mmCIF file of C-alpha atoms in Angstrom:
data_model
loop_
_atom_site.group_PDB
_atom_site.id
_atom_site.type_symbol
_atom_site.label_atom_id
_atom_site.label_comp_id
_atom_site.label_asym_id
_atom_site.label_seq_id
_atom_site.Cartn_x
_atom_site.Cartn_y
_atom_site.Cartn_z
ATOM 1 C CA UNK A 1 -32.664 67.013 -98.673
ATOM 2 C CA UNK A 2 -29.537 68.268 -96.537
ATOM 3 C CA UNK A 3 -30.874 70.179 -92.725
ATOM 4 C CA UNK A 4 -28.582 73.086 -92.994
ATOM 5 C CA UNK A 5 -29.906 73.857 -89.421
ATOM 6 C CA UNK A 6 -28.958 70.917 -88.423
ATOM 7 C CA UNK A 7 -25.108 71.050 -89.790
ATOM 8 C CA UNK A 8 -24.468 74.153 -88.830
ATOM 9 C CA UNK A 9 -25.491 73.023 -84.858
ATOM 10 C CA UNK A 10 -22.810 70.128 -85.696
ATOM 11 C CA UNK A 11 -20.208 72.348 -86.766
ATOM 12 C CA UNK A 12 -20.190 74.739 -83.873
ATOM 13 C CA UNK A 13 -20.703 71.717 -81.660
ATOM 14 C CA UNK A 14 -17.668 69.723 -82.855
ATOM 15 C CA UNK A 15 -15.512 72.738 -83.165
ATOM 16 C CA UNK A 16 -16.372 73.415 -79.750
ATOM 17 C CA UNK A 17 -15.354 70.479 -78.680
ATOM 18 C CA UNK A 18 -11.859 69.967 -80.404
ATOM 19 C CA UNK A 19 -10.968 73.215 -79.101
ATOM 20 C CA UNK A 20 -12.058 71.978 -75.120
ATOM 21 C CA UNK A 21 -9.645 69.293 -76.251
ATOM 22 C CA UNK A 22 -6.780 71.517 -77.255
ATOM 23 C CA UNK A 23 -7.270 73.483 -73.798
ATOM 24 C CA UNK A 24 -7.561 70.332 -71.325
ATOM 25 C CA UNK A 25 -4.243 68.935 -73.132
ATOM 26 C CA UNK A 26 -2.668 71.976 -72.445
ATOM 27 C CA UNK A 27 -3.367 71.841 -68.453
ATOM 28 C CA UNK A 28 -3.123 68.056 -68.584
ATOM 29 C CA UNK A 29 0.798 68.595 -69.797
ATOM 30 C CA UNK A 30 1.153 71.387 -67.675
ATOM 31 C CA UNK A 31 0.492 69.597 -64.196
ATOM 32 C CA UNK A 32 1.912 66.158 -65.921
ATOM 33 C CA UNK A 33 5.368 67.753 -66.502
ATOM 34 C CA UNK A 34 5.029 69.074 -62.662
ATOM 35 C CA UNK A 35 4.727 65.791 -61.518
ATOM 36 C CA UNK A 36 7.185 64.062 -64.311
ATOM 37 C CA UNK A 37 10.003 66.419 -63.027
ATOM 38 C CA UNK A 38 9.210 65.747 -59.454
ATOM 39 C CA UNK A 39 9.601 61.872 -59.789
ATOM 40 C CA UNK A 40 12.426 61.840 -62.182
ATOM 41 C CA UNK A 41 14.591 64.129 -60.189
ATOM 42 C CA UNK A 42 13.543 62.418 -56.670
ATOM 43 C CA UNK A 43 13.932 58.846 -58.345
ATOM 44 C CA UNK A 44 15.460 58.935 -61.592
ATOM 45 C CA UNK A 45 12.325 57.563 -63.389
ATOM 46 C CA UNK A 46 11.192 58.035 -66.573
ATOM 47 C CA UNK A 47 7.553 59.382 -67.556
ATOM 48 C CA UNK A 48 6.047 56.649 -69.658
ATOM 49 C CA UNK A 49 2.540 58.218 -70.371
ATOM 50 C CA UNK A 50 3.394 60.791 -73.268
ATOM 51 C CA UNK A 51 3.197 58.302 -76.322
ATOM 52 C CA UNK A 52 0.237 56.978 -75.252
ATOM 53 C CA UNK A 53 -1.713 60.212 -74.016
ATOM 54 C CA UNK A 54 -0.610 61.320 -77.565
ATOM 55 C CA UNK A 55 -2.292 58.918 -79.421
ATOM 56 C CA UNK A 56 -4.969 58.778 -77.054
ATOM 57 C CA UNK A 57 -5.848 62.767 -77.754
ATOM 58 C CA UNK A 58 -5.554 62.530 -81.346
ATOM 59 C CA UNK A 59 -8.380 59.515 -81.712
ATOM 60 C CA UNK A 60 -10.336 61.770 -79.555
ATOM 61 C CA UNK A 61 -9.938 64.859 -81.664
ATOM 62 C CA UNK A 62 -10.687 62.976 -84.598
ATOM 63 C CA UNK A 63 -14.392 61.534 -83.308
ATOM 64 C CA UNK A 64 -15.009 65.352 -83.209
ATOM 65 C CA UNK A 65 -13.014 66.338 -86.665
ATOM 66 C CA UNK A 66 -14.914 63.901 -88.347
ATOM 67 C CA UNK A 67 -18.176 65.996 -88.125
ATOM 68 C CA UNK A 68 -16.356 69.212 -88.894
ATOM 69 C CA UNK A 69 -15.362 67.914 -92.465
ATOM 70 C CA UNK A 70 -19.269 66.341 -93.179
ATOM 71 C CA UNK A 71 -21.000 69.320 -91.749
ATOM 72 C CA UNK A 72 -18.476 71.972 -93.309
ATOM 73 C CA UNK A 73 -18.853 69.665 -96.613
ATOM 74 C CA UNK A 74 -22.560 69.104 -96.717
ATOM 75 C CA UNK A 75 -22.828 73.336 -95.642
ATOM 76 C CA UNK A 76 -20.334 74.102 -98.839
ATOM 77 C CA UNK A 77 -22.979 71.722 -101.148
ATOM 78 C CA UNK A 78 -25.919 74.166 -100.155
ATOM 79 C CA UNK A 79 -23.027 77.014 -101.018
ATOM 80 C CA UNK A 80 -23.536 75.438 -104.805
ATOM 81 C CA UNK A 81 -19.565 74.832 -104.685
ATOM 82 C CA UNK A 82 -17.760 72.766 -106.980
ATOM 83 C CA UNK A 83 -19.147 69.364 -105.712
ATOM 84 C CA UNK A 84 -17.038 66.704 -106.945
ATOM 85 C CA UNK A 85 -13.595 68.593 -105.790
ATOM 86 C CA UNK A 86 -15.587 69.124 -102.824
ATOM 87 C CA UNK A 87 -15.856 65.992 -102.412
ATOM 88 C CA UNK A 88 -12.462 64.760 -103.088
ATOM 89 C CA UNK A 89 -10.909 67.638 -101.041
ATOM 90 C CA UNK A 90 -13.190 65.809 -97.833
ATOM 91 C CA UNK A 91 -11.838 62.508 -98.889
ATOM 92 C CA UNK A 92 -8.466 63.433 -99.022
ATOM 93 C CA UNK A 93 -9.005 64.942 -95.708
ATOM 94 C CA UNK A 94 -10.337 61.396 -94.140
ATOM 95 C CA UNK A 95 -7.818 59.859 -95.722
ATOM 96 C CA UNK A 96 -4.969 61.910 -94.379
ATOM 97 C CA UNK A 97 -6.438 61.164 -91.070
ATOM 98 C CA UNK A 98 -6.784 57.774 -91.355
ATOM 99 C CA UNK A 99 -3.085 57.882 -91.851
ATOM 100 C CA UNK A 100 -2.496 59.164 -89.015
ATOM 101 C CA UNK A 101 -4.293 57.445 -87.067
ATOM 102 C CA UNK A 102 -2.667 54.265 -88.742
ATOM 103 C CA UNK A 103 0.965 55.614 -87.687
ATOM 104 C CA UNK A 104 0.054 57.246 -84.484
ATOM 105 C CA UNK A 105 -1.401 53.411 -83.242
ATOM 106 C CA UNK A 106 0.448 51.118 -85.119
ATOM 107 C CA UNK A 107 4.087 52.495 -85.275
ATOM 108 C CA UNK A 108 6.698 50.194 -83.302
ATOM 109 C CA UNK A 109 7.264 52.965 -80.325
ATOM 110 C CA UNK A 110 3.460 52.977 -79.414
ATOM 111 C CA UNK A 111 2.921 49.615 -79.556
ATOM 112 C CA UNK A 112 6.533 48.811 -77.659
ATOM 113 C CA UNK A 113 5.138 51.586 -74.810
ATOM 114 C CA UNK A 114 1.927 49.899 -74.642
ATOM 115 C CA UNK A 115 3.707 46.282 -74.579
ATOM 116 C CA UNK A 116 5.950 47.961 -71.681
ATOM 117 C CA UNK A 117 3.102 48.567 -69.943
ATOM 118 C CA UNK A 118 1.686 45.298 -69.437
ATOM 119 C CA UNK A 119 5.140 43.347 -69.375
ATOM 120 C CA UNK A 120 4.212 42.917 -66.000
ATOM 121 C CA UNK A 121 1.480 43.003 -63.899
ATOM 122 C CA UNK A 122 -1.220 44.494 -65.414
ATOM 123 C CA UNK A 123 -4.341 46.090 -63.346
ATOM 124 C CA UNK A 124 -6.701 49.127 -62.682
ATOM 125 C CA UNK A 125 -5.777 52.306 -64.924
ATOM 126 C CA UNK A 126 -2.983 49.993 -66.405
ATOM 127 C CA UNK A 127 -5.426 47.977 -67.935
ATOM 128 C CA UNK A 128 -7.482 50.473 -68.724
ATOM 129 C CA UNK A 129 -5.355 52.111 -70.564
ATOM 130 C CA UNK A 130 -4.149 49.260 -72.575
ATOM 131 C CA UNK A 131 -7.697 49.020 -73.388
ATOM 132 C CA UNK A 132 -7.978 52.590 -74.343
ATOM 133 C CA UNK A 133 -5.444 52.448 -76.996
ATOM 134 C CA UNK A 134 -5.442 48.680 -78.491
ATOM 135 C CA UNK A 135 -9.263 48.107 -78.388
ATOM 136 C CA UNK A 136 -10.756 52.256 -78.426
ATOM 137 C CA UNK A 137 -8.907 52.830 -82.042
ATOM 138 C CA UNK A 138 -11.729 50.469 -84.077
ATOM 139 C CA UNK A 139 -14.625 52.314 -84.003
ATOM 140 C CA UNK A 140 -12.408 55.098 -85.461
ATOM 141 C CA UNK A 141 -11.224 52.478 -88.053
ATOM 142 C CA UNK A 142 -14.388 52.307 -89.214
ATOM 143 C CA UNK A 143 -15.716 55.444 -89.210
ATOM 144 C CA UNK A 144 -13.495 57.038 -91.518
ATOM 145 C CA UNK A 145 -13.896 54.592 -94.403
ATOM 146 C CA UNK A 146 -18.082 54.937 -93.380
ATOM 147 C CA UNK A 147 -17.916 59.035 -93.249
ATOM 148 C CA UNK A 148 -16.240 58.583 -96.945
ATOM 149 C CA UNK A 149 -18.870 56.550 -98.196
ATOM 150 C CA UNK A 150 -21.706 58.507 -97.131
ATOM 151 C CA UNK A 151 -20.581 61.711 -98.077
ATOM 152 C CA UNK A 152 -19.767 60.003 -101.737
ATOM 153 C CA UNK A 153 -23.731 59.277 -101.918
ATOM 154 C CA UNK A 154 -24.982 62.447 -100.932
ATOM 155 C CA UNK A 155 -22.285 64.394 -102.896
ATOM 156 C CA UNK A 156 -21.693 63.104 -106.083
ATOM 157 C CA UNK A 157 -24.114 60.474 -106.116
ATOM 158 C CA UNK A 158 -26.764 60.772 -109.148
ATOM 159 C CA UNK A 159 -29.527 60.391 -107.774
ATOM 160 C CA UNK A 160 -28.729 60.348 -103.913
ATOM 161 C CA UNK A 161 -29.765 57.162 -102.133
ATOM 162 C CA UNK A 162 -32.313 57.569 -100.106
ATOM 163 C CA UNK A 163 -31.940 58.339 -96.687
ATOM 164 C CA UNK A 164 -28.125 58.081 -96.786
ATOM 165 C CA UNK A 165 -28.308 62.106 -95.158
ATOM 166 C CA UNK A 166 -30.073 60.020 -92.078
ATOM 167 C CA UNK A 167 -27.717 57.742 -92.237
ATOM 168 C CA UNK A 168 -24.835 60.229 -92.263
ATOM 169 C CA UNK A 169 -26.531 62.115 -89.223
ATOM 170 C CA UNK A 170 -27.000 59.044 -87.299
ATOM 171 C CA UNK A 171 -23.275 58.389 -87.821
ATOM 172 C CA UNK A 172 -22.147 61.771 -87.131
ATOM 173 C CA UNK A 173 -23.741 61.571 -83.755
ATOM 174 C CA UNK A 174 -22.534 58.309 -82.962
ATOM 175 C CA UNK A 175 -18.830 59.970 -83.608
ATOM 176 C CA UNK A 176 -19.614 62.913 -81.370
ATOM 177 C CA UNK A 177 -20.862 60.486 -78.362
ATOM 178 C CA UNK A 178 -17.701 58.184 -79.113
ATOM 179 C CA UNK A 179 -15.434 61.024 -78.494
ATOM 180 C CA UNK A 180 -17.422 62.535 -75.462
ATOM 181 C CA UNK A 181 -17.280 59.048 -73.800
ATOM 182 C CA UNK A 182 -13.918 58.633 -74.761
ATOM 183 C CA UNK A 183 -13.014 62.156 -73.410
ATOM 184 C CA UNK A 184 -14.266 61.147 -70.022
ATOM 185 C CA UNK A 185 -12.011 58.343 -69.555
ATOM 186 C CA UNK A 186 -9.292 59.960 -70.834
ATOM 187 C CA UNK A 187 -9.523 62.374 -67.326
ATOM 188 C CA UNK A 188 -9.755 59.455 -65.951
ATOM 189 C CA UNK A 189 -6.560 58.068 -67.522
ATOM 190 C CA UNK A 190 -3.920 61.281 -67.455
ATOM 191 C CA UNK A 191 -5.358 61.973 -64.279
ATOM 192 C CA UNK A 192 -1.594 62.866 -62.094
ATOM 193 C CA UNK A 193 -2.186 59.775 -60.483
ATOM 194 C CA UNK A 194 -2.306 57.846 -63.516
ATOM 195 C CA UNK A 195 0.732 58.945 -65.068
ATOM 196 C CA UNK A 196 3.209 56.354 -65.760
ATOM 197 C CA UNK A 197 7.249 56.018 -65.098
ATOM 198 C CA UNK A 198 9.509 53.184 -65.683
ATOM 199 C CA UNK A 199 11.353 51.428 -62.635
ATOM 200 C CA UNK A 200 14.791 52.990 -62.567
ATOM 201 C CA UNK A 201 18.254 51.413 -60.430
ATOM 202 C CA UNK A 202 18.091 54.192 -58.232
ATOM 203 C CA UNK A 203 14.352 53.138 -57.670
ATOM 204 C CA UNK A 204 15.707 50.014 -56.988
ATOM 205 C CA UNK A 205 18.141 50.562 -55.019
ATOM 206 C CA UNK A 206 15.683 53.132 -52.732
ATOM 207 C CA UNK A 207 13.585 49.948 -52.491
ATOM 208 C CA UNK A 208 16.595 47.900 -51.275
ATOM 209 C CA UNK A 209 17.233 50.278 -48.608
ATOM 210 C CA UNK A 210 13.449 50.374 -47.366
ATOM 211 C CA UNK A 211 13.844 46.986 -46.894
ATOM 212 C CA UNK A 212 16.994 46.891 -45.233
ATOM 213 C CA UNK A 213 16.365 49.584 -43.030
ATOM 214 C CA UNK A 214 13.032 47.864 -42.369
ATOM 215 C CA UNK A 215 15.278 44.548 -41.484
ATOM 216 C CA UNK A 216 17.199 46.337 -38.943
ATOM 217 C CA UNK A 217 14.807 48.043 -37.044
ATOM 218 C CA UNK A 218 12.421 45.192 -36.941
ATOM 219 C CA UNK A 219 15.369 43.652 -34.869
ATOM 220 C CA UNK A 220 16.228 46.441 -32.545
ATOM 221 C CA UNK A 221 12.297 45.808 -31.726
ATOM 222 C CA UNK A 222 12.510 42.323 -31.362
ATOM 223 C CA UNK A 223 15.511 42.255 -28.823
ATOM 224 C CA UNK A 224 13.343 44.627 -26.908
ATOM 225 C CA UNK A 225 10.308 42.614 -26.970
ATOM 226 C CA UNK A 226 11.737 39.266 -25.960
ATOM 227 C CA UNK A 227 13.423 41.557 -23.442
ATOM 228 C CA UNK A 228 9.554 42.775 -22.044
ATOM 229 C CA UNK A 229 8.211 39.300 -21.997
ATOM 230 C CA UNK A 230 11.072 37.818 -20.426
ATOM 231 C CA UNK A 231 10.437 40.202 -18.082
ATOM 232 C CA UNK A 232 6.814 40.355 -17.775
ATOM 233 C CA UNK A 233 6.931 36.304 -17.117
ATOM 234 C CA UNK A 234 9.403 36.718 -14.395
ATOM 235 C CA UNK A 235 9.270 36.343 -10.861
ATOM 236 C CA UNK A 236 10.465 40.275 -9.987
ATOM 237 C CA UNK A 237 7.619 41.130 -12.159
ATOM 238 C CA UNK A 238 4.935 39.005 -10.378
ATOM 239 C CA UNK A 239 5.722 40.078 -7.018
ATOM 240 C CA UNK A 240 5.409 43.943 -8.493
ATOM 241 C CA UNK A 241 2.130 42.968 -9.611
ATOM 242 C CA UNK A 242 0.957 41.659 -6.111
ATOM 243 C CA UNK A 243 2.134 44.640 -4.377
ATOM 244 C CA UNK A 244 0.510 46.671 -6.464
ATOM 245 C CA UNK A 245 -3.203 44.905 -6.437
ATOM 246 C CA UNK A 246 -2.656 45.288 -2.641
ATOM 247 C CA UNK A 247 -1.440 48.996 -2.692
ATOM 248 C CA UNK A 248 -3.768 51.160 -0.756
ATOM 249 C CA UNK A 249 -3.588 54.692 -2.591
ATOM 250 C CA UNK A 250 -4.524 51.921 -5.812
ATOM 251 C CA UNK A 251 -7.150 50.044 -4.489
ATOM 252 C CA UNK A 252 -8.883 53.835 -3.930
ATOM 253 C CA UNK A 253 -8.964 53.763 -7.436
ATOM 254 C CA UNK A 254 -8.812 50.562 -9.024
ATOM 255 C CA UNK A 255 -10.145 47.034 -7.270
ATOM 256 C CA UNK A 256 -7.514 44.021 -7.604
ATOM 257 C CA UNK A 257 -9.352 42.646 -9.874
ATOM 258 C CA UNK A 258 -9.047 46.505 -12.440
ATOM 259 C CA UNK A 259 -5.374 46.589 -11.404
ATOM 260 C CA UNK A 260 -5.033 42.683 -12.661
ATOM 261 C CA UNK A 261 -6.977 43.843 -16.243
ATOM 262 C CA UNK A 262 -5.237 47.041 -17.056
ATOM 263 C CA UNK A 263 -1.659 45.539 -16.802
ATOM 264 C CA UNK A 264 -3.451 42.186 -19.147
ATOM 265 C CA UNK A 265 -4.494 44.998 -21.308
ATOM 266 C CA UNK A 266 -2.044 46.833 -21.597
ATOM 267 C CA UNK A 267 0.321 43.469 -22.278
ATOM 268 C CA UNK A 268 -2.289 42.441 -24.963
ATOM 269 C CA UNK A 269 -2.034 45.817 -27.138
ATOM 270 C CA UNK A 270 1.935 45.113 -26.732
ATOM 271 C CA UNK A 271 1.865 41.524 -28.008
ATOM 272 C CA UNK A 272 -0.898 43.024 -30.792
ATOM 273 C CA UNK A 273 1.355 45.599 -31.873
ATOM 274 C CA UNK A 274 4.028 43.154 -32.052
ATOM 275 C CA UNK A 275 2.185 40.690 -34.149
ATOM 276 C CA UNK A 276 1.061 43.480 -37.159
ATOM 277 C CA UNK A 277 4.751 44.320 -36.821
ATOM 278 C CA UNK A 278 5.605 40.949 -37.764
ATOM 279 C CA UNK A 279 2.824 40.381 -40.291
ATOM 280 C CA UNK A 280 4.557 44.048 -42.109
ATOM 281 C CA UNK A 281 8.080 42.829 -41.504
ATOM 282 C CA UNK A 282 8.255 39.099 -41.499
ATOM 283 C CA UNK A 283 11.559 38.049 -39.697
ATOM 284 C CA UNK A 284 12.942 35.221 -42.771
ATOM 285 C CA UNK A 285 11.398 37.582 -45.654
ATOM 286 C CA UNK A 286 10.893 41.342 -47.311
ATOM 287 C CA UNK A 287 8.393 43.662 -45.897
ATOM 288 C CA UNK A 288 4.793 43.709 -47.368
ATOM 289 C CA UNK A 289 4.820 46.411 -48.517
ATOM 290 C CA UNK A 290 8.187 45.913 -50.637
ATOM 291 C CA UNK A 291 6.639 42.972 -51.899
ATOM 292 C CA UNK A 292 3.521 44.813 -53.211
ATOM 293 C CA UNK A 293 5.926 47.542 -54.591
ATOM 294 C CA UNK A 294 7.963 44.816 -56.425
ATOM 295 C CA UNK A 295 4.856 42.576 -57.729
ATOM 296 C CA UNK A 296 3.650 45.653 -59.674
ATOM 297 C CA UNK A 297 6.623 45.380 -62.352
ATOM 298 C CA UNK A 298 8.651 47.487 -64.029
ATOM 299 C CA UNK A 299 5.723 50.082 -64.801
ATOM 300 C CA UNK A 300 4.654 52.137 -61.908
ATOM 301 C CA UNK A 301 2.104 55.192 -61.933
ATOM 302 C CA UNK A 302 2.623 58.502 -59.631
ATOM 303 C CA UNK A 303 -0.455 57.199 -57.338
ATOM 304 C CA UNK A 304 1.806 53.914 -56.515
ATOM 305 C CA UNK A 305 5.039 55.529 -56.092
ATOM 306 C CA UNK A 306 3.638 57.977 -53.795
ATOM 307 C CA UNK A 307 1.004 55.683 -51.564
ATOM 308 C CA UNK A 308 4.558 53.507 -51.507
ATOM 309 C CA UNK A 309 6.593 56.414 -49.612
ATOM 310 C CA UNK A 310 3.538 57.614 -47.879
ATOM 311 C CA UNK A 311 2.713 53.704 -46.412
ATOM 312 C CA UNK A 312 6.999 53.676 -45.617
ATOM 313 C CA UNK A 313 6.904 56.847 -43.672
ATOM 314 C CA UNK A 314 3.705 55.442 -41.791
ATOM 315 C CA UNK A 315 5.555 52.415 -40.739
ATOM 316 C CA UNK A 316 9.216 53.625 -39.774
ATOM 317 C CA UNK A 317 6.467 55.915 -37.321
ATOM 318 C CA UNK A 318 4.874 53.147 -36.150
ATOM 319 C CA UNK A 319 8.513 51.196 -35.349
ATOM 320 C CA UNK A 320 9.936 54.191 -33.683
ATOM 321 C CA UNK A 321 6.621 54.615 -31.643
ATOM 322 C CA UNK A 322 6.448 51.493 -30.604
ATOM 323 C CA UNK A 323 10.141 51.060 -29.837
ATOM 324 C CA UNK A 324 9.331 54.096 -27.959
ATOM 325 C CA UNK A 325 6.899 52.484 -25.557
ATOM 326 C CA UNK A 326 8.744 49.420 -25.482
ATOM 327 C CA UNK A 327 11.726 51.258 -23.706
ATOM 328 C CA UNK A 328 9.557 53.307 -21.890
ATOM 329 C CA UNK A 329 8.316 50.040 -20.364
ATOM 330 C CA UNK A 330 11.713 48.515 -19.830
ATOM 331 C CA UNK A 331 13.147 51.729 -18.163
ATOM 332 C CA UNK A 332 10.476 51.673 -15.409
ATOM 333 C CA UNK A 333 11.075 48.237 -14.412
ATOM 334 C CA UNK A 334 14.804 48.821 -14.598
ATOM 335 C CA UNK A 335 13.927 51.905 -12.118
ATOM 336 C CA UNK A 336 11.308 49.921 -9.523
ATOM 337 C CA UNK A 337 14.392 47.109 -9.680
ATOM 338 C CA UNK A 338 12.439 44.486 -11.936
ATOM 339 C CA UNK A 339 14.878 42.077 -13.972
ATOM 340 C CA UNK A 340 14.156 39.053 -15.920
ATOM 341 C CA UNK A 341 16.773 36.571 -13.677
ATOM 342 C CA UNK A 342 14.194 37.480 -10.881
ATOM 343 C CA UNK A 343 16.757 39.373 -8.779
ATOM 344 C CA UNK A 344 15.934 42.284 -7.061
#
């Protein structure tokens, strides 16, 4: 015997739902576009994420649009409507949307965008995503052909098989979870971050510069650091050192010994400084963090792009600050007469 109660809560429920779907697809494309348009006119790239958000939405809607047609069905048999067009009409339904879910997986641009994808190097909420859409579209495979036979049994079936209503319920549930579990990683998925673009030549080209920018100030640093410890290791610079551990108006301060350890400091932060330099900007290779931009293919999502200009900023800051201090140093020894030859 059908629950009316029970199809009625199902109804609302799933209606609910596909319309929470409508509305979070509307603010997902709104801030989407946003950041689409920022990229592509600041890079040239092209959003890559629309297919596959598209086909993404629909499975979701259709765990929840499922329900609608067995609960608005099963509500229209306690109606006493027509029961075999009834039927037919929910049938056609399912099938329609089995269709569509057939073209919106299967069809040569979805399957090329999700091949473009992982062309490359394929991790985190690349992966996913692949995931999502090749792997996430079978239990909706299934369901459809399942929904049709169960409502054939309890509509037109003479008698009704026992417990095939419990069966349909149990199913129906199942199809609601699917899509609220699904509808959580989706957020996750067309997060802004997530969103993908396409490696463009002016991307390229930005990336060349990065690097050769990089290159060239990575040199201007090491001419003045072989300058410092050529300088540092010379005799000028020892004597300075001497006078200085001996300097009255010091030695009220600092022993010998504290004068000796600040200036060893103070050397070892400059050699350290110079080392992660190196280990960012190798002297016979690219920069790291070009390499890590370039590993990651010809797919790159809005969190990448940006972390990549962020972490660029961050280091041309930390080359001009420590070319900073670098000349600093090498201007004070030039003024208290200090020179690598040793002459005073």
């Amino acid at each position: 015997m059908v629950n009316p109660d029970f199809w009625i809560t199902i109804a609302q429920v799933s209606a609910t739902f596909v319309g929470l779907v409508f509305v979070g697809l509307s603010i997902y494309l709104t801030s989407i576009r946003a950041a689409a348009n920022e990229v592509e006119a600041d890079l040239g790239m092209v959003e890559q994420s629309s297919r596959v958000m598209f086909v993404s939405v629909l499975s979701n809607l259709s765990f929840f649009v499922l329900p609608v047609i067995a609960s608005l069905s099963l509500i229209a048999q306690q109606s006493r409507l027509d029961v075999p067009n009834l039927f037919w009409l929910s049938s056609v339904i399912c099938l329609l949307l089995y269709c569509v879910l057939l073209w919106g997986h299967e069809n040569n641009k979805t399957r090329q965008q999700v091949r473009l994808i992982l062309s490359e190097r394929a991790e985190g909420s690349k992966k996913l995503l692949h995931w999502r859409v090749e792997v996430g579209k079978w239990p909706l495979y299934l369901l459809v052909p399942i929904y049709i036979v169960l409502l054939a049994v309890i509509l037109v079936g003479q008698p009704p098989i026992l417990k095939a209503e419990d069966w349909l319920e149990g199913v129906t549930l199942f199809s609601i979870a699917l899509g609220l579990s699904y509808g959580i990683l989706d957020l996750i998925l067309f997060d802004v971050k997530n969103i993908l673009f396409r490696v463009s030549d002016r991307v390229r080209g930005y990336v060349e510069r990065v690097q050769h920018d990089l290159q060239r100030q990575a040199q201007e640093v090491e001419q003045l650091y072989h300058e410092y410890e050529t300088i540092i290791q010379s005799h000028d610079y020892q004597e300075e050192l001497e006078r200085l551990a001996h300097d009255p108006r010091i030695i009220s301060m600092l022993s010998p010994t504290g004068v000796q350890e600040q200036v060893q400091a103070e050397q070892a932060r400059i050699r350290s400084q110079y080392n992660r330099l190196r280990e960012e900007i190798p002297a016979d290779g690219e920069a790291k963090l070009v390499q890590q931009i370039k590993a990651k293919g010809q797919i790159l999502t809005y969190a990448e792009i940006k972390m990549f200009r962020e972490q660029t900023e961050c280091l041309f800051r930390d080359i001009s600050s420590y070319k900073d201090l670098l000349e600093d140093r090498l201007r004070s020894f030039e003024e208290r007469g200090i020179q690598a030859n040793g002459a005073g």
